[in-house]
Short mmCIF file of C-alpha atoms in Angstrom, two decimals:
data_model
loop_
_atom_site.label_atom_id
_atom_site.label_comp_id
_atom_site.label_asym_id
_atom_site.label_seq_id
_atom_site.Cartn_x
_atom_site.Cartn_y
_atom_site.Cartn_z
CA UNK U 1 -4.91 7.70 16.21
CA UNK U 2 -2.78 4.81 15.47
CA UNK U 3 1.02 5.59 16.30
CA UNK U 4 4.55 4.21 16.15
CA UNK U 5 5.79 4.82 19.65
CA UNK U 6 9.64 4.95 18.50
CA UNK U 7 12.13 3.13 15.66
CA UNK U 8 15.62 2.75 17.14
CA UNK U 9 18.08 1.97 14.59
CA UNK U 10 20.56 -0.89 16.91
CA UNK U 11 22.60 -2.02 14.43
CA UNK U 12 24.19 -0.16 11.27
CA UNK U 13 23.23 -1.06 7.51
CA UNK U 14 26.28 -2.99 7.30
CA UNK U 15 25.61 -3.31 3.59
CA UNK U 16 23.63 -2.06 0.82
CA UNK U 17 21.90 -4.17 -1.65
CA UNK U 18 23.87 -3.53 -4.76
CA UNK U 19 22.01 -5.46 -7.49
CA UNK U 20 18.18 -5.25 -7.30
CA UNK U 21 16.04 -7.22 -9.40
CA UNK U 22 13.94 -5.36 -11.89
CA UNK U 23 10.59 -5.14 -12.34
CA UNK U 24 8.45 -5.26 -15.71
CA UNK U 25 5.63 -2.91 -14.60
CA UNK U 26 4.06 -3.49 -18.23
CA UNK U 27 0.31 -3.16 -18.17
CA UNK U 28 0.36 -7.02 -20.08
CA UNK U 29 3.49 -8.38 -19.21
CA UNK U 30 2.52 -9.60 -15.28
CA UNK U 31 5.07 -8.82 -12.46
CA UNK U 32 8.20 -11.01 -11.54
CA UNK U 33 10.14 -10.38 -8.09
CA UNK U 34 12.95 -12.03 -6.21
CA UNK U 35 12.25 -14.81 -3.75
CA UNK U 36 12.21 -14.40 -0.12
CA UNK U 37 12.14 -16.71 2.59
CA UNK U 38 10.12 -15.35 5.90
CA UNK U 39 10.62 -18.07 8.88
CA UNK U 40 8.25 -16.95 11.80
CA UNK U 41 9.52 -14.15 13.70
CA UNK U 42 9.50 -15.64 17.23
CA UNK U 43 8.35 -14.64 20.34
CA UNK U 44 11.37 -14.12 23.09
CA UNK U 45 9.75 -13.01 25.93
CA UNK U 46 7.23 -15.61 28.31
CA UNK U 47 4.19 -13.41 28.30
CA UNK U 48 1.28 -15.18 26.69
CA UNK U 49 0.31 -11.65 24.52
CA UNK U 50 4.15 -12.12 22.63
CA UNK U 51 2.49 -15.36 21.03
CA UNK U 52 -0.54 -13.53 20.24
CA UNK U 53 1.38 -10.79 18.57
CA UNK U 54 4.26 -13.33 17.14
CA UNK U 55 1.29 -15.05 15.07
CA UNK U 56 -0.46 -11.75 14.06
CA UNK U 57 3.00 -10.05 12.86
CA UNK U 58 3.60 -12.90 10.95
CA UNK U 59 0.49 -13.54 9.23
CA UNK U 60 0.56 -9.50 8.09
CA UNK U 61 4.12 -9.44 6.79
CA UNK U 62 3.41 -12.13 4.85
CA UNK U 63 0.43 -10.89 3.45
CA UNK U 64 2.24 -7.20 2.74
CA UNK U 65 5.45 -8.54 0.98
CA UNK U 66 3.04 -11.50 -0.99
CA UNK U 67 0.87 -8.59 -2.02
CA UNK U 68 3.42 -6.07 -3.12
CA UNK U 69 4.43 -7.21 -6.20
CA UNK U 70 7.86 -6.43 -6.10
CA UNK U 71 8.71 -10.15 -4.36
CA UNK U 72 7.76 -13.50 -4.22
CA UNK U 73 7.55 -15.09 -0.67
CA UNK U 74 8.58 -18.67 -0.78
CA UNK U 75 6.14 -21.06 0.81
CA UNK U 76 6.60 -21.83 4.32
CA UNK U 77 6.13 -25.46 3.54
CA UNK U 78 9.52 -25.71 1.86
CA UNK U 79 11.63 -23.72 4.76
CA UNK U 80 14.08 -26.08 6.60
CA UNK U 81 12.82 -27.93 10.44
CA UNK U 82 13.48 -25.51 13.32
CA UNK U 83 13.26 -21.86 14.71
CA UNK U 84 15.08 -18.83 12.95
CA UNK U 85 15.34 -16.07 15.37
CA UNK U 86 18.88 -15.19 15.37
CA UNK U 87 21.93 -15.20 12.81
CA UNK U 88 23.62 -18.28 14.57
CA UNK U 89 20.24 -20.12 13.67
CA UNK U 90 20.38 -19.16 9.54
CA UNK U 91 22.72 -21.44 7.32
CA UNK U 92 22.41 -20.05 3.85
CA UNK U 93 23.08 -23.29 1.79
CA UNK U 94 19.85 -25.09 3.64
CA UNK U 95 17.66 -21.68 2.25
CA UNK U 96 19.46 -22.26 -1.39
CA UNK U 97 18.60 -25.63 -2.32
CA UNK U 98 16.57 -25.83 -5.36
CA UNK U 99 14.01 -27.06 -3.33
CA UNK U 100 13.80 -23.26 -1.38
CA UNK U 101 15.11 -21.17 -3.88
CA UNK U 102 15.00 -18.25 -1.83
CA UNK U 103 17.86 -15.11 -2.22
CA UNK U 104 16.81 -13.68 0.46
CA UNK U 105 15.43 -14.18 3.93
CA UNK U 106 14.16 -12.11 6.48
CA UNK U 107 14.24 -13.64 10.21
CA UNK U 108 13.44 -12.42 13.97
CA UNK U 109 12.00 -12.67 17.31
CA UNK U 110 9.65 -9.83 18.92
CA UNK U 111 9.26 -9.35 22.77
CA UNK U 112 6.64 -7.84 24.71
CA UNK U 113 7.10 -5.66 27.58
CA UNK U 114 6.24 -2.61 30.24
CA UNK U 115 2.66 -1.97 27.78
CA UNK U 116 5.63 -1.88 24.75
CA UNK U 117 6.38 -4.24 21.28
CA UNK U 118 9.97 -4.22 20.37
CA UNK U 119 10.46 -6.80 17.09
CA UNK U 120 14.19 -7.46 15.92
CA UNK U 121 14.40 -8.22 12.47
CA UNK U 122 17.27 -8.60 9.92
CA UNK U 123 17.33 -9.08 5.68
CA UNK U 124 19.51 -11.25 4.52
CA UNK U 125 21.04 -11.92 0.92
CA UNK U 126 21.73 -15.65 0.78
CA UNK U 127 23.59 -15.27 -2.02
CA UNK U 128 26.09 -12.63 -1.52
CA UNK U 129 29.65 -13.43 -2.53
CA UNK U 130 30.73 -13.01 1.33
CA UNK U 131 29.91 -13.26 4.89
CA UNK U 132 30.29 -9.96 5.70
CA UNK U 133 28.15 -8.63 2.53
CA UNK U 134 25.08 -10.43 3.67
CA UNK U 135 22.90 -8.39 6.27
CA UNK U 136 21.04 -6.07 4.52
CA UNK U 137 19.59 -4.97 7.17
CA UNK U 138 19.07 -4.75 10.75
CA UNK U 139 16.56 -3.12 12.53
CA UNK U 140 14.78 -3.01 15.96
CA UNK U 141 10.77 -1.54 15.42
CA UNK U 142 8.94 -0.62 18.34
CA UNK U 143 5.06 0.51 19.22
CA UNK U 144 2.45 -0.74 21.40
CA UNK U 145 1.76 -3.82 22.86
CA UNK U 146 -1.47 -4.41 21.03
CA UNK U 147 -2.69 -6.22 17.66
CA UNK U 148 -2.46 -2.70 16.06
CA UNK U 149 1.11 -2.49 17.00
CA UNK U 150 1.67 -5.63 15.77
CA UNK U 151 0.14 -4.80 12.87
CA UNK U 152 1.97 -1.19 12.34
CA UNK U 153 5.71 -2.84 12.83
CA UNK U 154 4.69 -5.92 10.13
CA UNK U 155 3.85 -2.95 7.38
CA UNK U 156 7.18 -1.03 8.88
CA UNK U 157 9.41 -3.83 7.79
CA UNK U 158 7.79 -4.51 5.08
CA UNK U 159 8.08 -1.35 3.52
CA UNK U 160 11.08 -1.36 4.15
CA UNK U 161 12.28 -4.62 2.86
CA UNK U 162 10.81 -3.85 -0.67
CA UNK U 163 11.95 -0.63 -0.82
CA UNK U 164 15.52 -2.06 -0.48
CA UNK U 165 15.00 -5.05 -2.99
CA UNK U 166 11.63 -4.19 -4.44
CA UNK U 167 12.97 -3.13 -7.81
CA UNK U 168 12.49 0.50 -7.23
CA UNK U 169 9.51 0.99 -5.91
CA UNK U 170 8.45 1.95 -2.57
CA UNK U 171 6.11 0.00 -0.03
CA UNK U 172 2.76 0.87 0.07
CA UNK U 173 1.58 -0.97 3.37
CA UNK U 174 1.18 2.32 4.97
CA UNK U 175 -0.81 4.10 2.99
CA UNK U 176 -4.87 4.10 3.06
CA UNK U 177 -7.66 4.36 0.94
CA UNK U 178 -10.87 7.19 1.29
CA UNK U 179 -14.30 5.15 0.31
CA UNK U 180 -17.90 6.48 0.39
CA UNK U 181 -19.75 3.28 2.73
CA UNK U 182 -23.79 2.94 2.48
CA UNK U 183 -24.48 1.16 5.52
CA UNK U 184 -28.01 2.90 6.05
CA UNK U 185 -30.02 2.92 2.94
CA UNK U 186 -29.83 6.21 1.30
CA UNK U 187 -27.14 7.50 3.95
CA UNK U 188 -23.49 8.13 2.24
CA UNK U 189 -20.27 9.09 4.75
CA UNK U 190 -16.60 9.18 4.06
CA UNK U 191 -14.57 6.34 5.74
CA UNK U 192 -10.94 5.68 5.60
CA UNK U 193 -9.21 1.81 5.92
CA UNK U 194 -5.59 0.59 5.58
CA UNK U 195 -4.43 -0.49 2.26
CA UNK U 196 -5.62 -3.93 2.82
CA UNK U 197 -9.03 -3.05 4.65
CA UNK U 198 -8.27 -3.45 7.94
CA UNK U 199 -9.41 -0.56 10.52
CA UNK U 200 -12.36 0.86 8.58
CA UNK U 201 -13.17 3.94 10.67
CA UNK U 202 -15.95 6.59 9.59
CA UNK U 203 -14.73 10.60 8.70
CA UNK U 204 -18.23 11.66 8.54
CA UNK U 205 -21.34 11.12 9.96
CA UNK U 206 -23.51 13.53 8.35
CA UNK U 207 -27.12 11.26 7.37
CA UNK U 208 -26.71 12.73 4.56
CA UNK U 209 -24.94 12.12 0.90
CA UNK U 210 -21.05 12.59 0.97
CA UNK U 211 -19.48 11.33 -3.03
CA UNK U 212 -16.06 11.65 -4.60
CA UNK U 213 -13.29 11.51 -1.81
CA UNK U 214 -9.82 13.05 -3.08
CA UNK U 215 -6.48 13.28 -1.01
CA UNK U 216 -3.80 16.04 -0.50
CA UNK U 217 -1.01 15.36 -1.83
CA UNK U 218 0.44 15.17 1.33
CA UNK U 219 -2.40 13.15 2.54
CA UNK U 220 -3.25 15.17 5.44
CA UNK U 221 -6.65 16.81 4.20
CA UNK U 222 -9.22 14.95 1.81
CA UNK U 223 -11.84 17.01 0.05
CA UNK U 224 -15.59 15.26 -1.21
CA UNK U 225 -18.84 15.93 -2.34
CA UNK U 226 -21.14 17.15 0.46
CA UNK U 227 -24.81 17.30 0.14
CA UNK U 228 -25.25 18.40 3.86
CA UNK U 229 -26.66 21.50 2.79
CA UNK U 230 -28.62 19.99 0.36
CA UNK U 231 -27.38 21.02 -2.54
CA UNK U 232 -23.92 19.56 -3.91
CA UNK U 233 -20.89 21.39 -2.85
CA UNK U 234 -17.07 20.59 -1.68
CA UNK U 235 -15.83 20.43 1.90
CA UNK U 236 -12.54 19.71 2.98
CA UNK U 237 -11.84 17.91 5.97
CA UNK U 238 -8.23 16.88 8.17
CA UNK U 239 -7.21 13.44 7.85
CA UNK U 240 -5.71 13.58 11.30
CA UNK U 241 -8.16 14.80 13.64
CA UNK U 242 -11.44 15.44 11.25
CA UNK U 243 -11.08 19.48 11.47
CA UNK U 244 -12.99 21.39 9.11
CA UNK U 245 -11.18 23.45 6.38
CA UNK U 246 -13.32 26.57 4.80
CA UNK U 247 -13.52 26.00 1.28
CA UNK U 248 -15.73 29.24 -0.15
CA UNK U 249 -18.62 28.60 -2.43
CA UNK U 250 -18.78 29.49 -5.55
CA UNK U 251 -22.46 29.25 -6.36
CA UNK U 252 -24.60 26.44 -7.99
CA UNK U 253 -24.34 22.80 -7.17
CA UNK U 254 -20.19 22.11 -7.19
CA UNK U 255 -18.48 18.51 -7.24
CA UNK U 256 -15.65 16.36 -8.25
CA UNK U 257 -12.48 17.89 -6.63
CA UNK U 258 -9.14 16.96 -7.30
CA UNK U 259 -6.09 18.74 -6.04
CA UNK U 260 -3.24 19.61 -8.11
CA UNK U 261 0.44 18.33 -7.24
CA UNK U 262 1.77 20.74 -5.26
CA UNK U 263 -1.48 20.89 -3.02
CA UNK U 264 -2.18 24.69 -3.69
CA UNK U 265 -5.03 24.16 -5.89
CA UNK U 266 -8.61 21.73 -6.49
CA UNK U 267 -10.28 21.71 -9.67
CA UNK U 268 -13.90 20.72 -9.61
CA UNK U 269 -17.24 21.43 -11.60
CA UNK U 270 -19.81 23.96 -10.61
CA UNK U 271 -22.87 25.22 -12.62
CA UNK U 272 -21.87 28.66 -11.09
CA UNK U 273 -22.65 30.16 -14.47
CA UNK U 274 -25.90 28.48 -14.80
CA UNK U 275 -25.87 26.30 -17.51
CA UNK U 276 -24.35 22.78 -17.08
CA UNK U 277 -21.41 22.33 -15.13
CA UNK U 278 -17.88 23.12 -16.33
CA UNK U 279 -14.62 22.91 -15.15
CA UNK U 280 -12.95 25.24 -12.91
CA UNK U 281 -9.79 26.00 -10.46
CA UNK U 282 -9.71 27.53 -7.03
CA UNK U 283 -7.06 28.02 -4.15
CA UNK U 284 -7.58 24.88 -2.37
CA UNK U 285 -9.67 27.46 -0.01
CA UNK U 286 -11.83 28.00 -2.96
CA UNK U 287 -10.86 31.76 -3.56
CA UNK U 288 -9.06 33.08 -7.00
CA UNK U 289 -11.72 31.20 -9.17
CA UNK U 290 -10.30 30.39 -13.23
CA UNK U 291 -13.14 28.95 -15.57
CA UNK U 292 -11.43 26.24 -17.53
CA UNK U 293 -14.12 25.03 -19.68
CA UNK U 294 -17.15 26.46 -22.55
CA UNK U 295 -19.06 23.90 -23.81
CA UNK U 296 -22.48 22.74 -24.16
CA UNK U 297 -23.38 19.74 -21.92
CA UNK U 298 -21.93 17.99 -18.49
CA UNK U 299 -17.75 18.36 -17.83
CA UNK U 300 -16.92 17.25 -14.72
CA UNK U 301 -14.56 14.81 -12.60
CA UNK U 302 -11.27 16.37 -13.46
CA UNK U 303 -7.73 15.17 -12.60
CA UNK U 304 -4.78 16.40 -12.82
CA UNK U 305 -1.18 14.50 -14.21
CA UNK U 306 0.46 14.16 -10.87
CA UNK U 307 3.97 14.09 -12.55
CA UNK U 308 3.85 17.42 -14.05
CA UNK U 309 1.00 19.23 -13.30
CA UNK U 310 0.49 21.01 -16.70
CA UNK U 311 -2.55 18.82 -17.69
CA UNK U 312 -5.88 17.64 -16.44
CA UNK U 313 -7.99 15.21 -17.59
CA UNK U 314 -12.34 15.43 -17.44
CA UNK U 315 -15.25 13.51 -18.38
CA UNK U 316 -17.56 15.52 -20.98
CA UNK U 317 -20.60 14.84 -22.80
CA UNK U 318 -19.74 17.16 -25.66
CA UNK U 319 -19.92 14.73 -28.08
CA UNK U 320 -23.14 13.14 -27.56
CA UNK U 321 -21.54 9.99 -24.68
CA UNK U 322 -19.57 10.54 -21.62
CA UNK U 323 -16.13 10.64 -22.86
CA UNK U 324 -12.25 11.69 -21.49
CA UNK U 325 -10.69 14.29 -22.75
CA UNK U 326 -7.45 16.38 -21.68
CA UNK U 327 -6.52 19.71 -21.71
CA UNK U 328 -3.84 21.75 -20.42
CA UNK U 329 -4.21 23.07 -16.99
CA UNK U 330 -5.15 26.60 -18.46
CA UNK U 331 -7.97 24.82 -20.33
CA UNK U 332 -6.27 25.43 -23.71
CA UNK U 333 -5.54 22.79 -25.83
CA UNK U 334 -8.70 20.57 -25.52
CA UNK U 335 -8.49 16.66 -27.16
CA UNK U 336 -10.72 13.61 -26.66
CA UNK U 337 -8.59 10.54 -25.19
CA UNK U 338 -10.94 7.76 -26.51
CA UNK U 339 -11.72 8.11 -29.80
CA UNK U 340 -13.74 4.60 -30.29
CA UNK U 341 -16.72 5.40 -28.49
CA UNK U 342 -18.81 3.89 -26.06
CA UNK U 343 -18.83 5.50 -22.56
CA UNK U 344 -15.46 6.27 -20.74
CA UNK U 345 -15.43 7.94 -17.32
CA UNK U 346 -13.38 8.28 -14.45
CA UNK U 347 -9.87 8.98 -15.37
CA UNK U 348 -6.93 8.50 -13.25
CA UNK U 349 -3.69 9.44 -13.85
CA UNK U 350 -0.91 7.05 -13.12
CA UNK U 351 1.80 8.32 -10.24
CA UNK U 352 3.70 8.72 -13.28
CA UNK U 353 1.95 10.82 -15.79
CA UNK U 354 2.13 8.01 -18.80
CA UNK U 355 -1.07 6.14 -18.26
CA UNK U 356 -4.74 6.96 -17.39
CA UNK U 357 -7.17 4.15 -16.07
CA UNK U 358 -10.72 4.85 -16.55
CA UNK U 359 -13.73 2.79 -16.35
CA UNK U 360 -15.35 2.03 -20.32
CA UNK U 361 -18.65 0.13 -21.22
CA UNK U 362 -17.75 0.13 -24.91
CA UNK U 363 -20.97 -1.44 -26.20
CA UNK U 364 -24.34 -0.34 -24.42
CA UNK U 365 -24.89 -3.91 -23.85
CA UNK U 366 -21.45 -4.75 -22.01
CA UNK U 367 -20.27 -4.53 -18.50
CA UNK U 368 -18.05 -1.31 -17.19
CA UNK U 369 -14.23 -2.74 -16.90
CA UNK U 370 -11.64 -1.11 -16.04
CA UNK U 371 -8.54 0.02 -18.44
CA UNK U 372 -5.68 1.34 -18.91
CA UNK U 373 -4.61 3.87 -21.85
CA UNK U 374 -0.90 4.36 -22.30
CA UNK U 375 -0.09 8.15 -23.55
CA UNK U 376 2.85 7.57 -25.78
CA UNK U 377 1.32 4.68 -27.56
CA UNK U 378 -2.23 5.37 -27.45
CA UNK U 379 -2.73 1.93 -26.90
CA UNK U 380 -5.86 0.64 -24.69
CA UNK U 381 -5.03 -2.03 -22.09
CA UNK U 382 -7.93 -4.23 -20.75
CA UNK U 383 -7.43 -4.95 -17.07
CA UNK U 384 -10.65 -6.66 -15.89
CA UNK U 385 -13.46 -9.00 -17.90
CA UNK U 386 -16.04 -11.05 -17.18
CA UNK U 387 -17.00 -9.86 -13.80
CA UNK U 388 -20.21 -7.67 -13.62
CA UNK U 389 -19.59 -3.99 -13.40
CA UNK U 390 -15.75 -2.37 -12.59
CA UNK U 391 -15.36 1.18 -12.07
CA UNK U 392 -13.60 4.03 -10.60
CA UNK U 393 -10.09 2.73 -10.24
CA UNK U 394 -7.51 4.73 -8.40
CA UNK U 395 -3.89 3.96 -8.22
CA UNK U 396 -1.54 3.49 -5.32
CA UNK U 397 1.41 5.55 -5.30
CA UNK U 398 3.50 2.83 -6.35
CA UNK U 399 2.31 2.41 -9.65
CA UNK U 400 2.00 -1.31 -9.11
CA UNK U 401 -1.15 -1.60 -8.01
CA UNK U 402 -5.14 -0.02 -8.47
CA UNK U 403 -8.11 -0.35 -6.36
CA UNK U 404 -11.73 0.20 -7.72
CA UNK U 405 -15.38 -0.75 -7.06
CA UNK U 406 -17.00 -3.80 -8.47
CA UNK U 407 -20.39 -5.48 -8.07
CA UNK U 408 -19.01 -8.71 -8.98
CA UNK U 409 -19.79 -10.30 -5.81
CA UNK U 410 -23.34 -8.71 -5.88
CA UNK U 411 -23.85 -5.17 -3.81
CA UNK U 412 -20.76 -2.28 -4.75
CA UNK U 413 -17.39 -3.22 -3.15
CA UNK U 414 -14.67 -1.98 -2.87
CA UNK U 415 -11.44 -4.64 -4.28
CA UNK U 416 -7.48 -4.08 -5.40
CA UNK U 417 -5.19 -5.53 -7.88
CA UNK U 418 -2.15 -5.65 -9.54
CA UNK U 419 -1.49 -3.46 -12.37
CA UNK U 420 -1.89 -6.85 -14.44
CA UNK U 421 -5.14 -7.45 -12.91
CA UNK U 422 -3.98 -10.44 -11.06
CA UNK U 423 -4.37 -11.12 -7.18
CA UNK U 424 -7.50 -9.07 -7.27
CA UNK U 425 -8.30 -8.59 -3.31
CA UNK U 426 -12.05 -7.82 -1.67
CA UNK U 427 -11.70 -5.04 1.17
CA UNK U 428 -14.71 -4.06 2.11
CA UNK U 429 -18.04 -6.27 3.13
CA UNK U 430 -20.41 -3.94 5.34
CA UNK U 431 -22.82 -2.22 3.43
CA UNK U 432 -22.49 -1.12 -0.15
CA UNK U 433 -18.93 0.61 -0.84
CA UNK U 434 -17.90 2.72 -3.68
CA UNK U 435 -15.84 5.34 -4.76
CA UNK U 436 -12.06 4.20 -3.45
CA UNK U 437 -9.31 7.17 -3.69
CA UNK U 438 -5.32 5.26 -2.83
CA UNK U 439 -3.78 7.87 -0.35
CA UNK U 440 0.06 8.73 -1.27
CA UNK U 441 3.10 7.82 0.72
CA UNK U 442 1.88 8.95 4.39
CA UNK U 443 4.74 9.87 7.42
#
């Protein structure tokens, strides 16, 4: 497993960003950040592998604070002649001009040594009233001397950069994504990649059918859809090291876990009782069974609001079409989300319980795209058009951004966007991938 080796902390926050921008986070209204200047990070020791690593870091911050949403990273074509390694090399009126237009700047070097990475890096504010108000920060990151080191200190920094002026939000270039990948035909195993694709590694290799991933809350353990046994049923697995959790059965063919927010419990559906499947609770060891559901037809795919917990949303069939409905998490208080028909499935509930995205084909002849329903409002936000089929979106645990599968480049990927449905992103090409689930925040 990939590791930070050790983050030293060599020079104090000598002072704190007092005025971060804000962020309209508006399901319409697009996403506007503060502009940053990144000059390449150079490389200070003579090794040849410090180049290597220079251009890779570089290329991957970039790429993490360009794709946050919380900033916007000023072209490197407008940056002033020279190298910008080290305060005495930064004069904040040539980063200013209107030609720049950068606030702040983020600036470097990284050395490679004894099998070890050590990158120096300091933030900037161009425009603070004083000298001695301007570092933001200043940090020395070390790990490996590899491209996955390289890789791990570029999403360090730049979580931490935007979670100092990302408007309130935290970095997400840590966290991961669970996928079901098809690579043999008819063959279905868990995998697990980085937020933007990179290091695709298998969880399972059952040659078998594996559906529905769903992460802890604490994203060590992710439970699925096994049908090693051949008949559906959930298994629970370690993040970290692929060990086995029991999770007891409760009879019939069982599917569609989700935990709850504190991690104690996992709804899912089972036809237990013999008629179609209906929604239940367990211990997240699958003992202390609660039925949740009584209807006629197909409930299944529950989730629970992550903010509070007291709700969980489900797909049922009750009324003729797939459809979303929520109830309270003692299955009282049962009411249908969409109310204009169609089919809606998949429901995800935002990181802050006031919006669900789901997948809809509202006419029988249209295309599955994905939306987003706001709770107060009731109001139905289109986020993608016009590009084949796009379904089960799952958000990252910023709020900011949602990943989902789409066959609009042909077989089932599996892409992200922003919330806007801009700077939509393919991360996954090998076989046919489906199913994404965004980890949380992972230590």
């Amino acid at each position: 497993m990939r590791k930070l080796l050790l983050l030293v902390l060599f020079l104090a926050l000598v002072s704190a960003v007092t005025a971060r921008p804000q962020i309209n986070t508006g399901t319409n209204q697009g996403l506007v950040g503060v502009k940053i200047a990144v000059p390449d990070f150079q490389p200070a020791s003579a090794d040849a592998s410090a180049a290597g690593r220079a251009a890779l870091f570089n290329q991957v911050l970039r790429n993490d604070l360009s794709y946050s949403g919380g900033v916007t990273v000023v072209s490197p074509s407008l940056y002033p002649l020279g190298k910008f390694s080290g305060p005495g090399d930064i004069k904040p009126d040539d980063w200013t001009t209107a030609a720049v237009g950068a606030q702040f700047i983020a600036f470097g070097n990284l050395r490679t040594a004894n099998g070890g990475l050590a990158v120096e890096a300091r933030l900037w504010d161009l425009k603070a009233a004083s000298a001695s108000g301007r570092e933001a920060l200043a940090q020395r990151i070390n790990s490996e001397d590899s491209d996955e080191g390289a890789r791990l200190t570029a999403h360090q920094l730049a979580d931490m950069i935007i979670d100092l002026i990302g408007g309130g939000a935290k970095g997400i270039a840590r966290t991961k994504i669970a996928y079901i990948s098809e690579r043999t035909p008819g063959i279905k195993d868990l995998y697990v990649m980085d937020y933007d694709g990179n290091d695709p590694h298998a969880v399972t290799a059952y040659k078998s059918l594996v559906l529905t991933p769903a992460w802890s809350p604490d994203g060590e353990k992710l439970a699925f859809t096994s049908y090693r046994k051949g008949v559906p049923d959930i298994e629970v697995l370690s993040r970290i090291d692929n060990r086995p959790y029991t999770f007891d059965r409760p009879g019939g063919n069982t599917f569609t876990p989700a935990w709850s927010p504190d991690g104690s419990k996992i709804a899912f559906a089972t036809s237990r009782d013999g008629g179609g499947p209906e929604i239940y609770t367990a211990d997240w060891n699958g003992k202390n069974l609660h039925r949740l559901t009584m209807s006629k037809g197909s409930n299944n795919s529950p989730v629970w609001n992550p903010k509070t917990g007291r709700e969980i949303a489900f797909i049922s069939d009750r009324s003729g079409t797939p459809q979303i409905y929520v109830m309270d998490a003692d299955g009282t208080n049962v009411r249908r989300l969409i109310e204009e028909g169609g089919h809606a499935d998949e429901p995800a509930w935002s990181p802050d319980g006031e919006r669900i995205a789901f997948a809809w084909q509202r006419l029988k002849t249209s295309n599955f795209d994905i939306y987003i329903h706001d709770l107060a409002s009731g109001k139905n936000v289109q986020i993608t058009s016009d590009a084949r089929d796009n379904e089960r979106p799952t958000w990252a645990p910023d709020g900011r951004h949602l990943a989902f599968e789409s066959t609009r480049k042909g077989g089932k990927q599996i892409f992200t966007m922003l919330l806007d449905g801009s700077q939509v992103q393919q991360l996954t090409t090998t076989g046919k991938n489906s199913a994404p689930a965004w980890s949380g925040f992972l230590k």
